[in-house]
């Protein structure tokens, strides 16, 4: 495509490309935009070196190779802030550049936004189901090794408290935490159960009594008893990773209280997703550890966003194939809300038109400048700011929007021309 | 865990850790082991540099930091060959090392094996559904940017023909291919449809008549007519990305034949998965392009393998928590088959025991040495050899094993003591 566009001159036409999701996956009520900062970071380093050129040199002409060798993105990008909620059709990212420069960004933009938004969108549902309890991301073992720290970052963005992935701590500054695994208890066991106390004792000696002990390797009641015997009633927490978690949480809370360990926290893990977390809402749980369902987007491992050419030399374009119609033209969007802050509508309009009148509603423009002339704009949001934006977005949803069941998007998307 | 194990000396106990899947995801009949070569490559580079040590230095003592600074895996690893089929309980990887050395590999081993095996397992089902037709992997946009080339590799391993991911071509030698996108046609359109001929003409000029033209941007019948007018009846292929693909394939085949383009191939894409591919088996389709469903494991984005401590200083260990019981002890496995080659059973036995008698059946040992004393063994299988192993594995399945519907594993797993 690139070679052909450079050959006939069409590669230098001024184009707009738009990233949007035709629908929300899996009957979800909202999505969370995530990955924007990672995308901008990757864009700044997006170059074609000799190892890459050698591969494409096998089928590309010299002109195209030279063009790639000198490639620097020099266009403009606008987009939703990272952490903003999105709905079907929301123009999450708009790339304005020559065709040649813009078409090359499709896979980069979509792979990052689709992955991170899928994780953040699932994470936000878990966070709202957890209703303020501590949420620990521990899914690195169940996703690609380099996707893992990106997943930790997306989870934190969406409101998780911390991650067990230390590379995410290093790369992105996500708070780190962790507990021990069954292997550590088993390591100390000459015969069944015998070594649990020894394992706990060492862990407490090294980590202090604030540590969290894993009590379900053998018998949980025995495990809790041993934990408090070893650590005393000041023990930070116990973790339960298997069994009927709701029943066990109640039993263990009672047992801890009876032993005077009234402040010892209960951490639950083991195949939790947003539905399991919601079902545990009435139980005495202090923290959840979530793994597989988080890093796999809880049934929706990709956000299914697309990157579409919407305008060429100022003229809107759109394909007409059945079931996959797109709306041509560069767009902007505002989100309308009541005075109470509750959002009511996503209103999308042609970028060249004046912002439409929101009538009785408050109106907030959603796209912001991200790149100008190939350079990142100053003062892009930090991860903490984006995290606050998710939190405020969740508060702005109408109450149906927080339902976990499958249904319609929380607010309608409308188009004005 | 590491700090505590080094503190009380238990970190130097000789341990066996085992990677296995308790069950196959989603009612699958078999899984495909993938990622082994990537894991061994990553293991050889698995070190803790100063940037990593700085992060963990915030909560680890000096002894543990020094230990990490000097970390080199020095143990032994055995495992199933990459490309081998696996079933519930198959001991896919066995790591023998001190506790401290072995416990550190959990996330590395699982993240790579879980990701790549999930993709390869889904890909193999699509390949068998496609019944010999060309399969093109084009899902990079729908997965994490660095998971994308690993997905391409796993798909090729499982029998896909080629990938559109050029980084996978560079990194892993996967054959590359591609077609143009709707954006290229739209780029040439001043008004609807007007520029399709121009776009096709340029593409044919640059790529030759062997190229594949995307004919469904506007009207497919017009698109096919224009394609043959521009390229002549020697056109390599046409791609259809939307609509009722079965009906369209038949119509387009008829139209191409009527135009004398009897050798022009039909490439279908657009939200295909193994079920859609199977449903198209009777249609005149030459190649499939598969994206989202491939890179998301078609409903099972992780293989759900676990990494469990099974033996300490020669003594089998296993946790007893409800629903998550494990079998202790280091294990090996043989696969039993009839003289016809059809497999009948996965037989798992203690590693120290002699290989059990297969009775009337052929018996093939499944674990092979991968690492000895921290060094990779010579002559590990190439990607091409692993690809052949998948193909021969699929042929060895009993016929129920190739069914796409949910059901039991194709062969039972049994344990001998």
Coordinates of C-alpha atoms in Angstrom, one line a residue, chain A residues 21-34 85-90 113-129 154 158 160 272-275 290-305 343 394 397-413, chain B residues 296 301:
Chain A
X21 CA -15.0 1.2 18.4
X22 CA -18.1 0.3 16.4
X23 CA -19.6 -1.3 19.6
X24 CA -18.6 -2.1 23.1
X25 CA -17.6 -5.8 23.6
X26 CA -19.8 -8.3 25.4
X27 CA -22.8 -6.1 26.3
X28 CA -20.6 -3.7 28.3
X29 CA -22.0 -0.3 29.4
X30 CA -18.9 1.7 28.9
X31 CA -15.2 1.5 27.9
X32 CA -12.1 3.1 29.4
X33 CA -9.5 4.7 27.0
X34 CA -6.1 3.4 28.0
X85 CA -14.7 6.8 29.3
X86 CA -15.8 6.0 25.7
X87 CA -18.8 4.7 23.9
X88 CA -19.6 3.2 20.5
X89 CA -18.4 5.7 17.8
X90 CA -16.4 7.9 20.2
X113 CA -5.1 1.1 22.4
X114 CA -7.0 -2.2 21.9
X115 CA -4.9 -4.1 24.5
X116 CA -4.7 -1.5 27.2
X117 CA -8.3 -0.4 26.8
X118 CA -9.6 -3.9 27.0
X119 CA -7.7 -4.5 30.3
X120 CA -8.7 -1.1 31.7
X121 CA -12.3 -1.6 30.8
X122 CA -12.5 -4.9 32.5
X123 CA -10.6 -3.6 35.5
X124 CA -12.9 -0.6 36.0
X125 CA -15.9 -3.0 36.3
X126 CA -14.0 -5.0 38.9
X127 CA -13.0 -1.9 40.8
X128 CA -16.6 -0.7 40.9
X129 CA -17.8 -4.2 42.0
X154 CA -3.9 -0.4 32.7
X158 CA -8.6 1.9 36.1
X160 CA -6.6 -1.1 41.1
X272 CA -12.0 -13.9 40.7
X273 CA -13.8 -11.8 38.1
X274 CA -16.2 -8.8 38.5
X275 CA -19.1 -11.1 39.0
X290 CA -7.2 -10.7 40.6
X291 CA -5.3 -12.5 37.9
X292 CA -6.5 -14.3 34.8
X293 CA -9.8 -12.5 34.3
X294 CA -8.0 -9.1 34.5
X295 CA -5.3 -9.8 32.0
X296 CA -7.7 -11.4 29.5
X297 CA -10.2 -8.5 29.7
X298 CA -12.8 -10.7 31.4
X299 CA -14.2 -12.2 28.2
X300 CA -13.2 -9.3 26.0
X301 CA -9.4 -9.5 25.5
X302 CA -9.4 -6.8 22.8
X303 CA -11.4 -3.6 22.6
X304 CA -12.0 -4.2 18.9
X305 CA -11.2 -0.6 18.0
X343 CA -23.7 12.1 31.8
X394 CA -17.3 6.2 36.9
X397 CA -22.3 7.3 34.9
X398 CA -26.0 7.0 35.2
X399 CA -26.7 4.2 37.7
X400 CA -27.5 1.7 34.9
X401 CA -24.0 2.3 33.6
X402 CA -22.5 0.4 36.5
X403 CA -24.6 -2.7 36.1
X404 CA -22.5 -5.7 35.4
X405 CA -25.1 -7.5 33.3
X406 CA -25.1 -7.3 29.5
X407 CA -27.0 -4.4 28.1
X408 CA -26.9 -1.2 26.1
X409 CA -24.2 1.5 26.4
X410 CA -24.8 3.7 29.5
X411 CA -25.4 6.7 27.3
X412 CA -26.4 7.0 23.6
X413 CA -24.1 8.3 20.9
Chain B
X296 CA -7.3 -13.8 21.4
X301 CA -6.8 -16.2 25.5

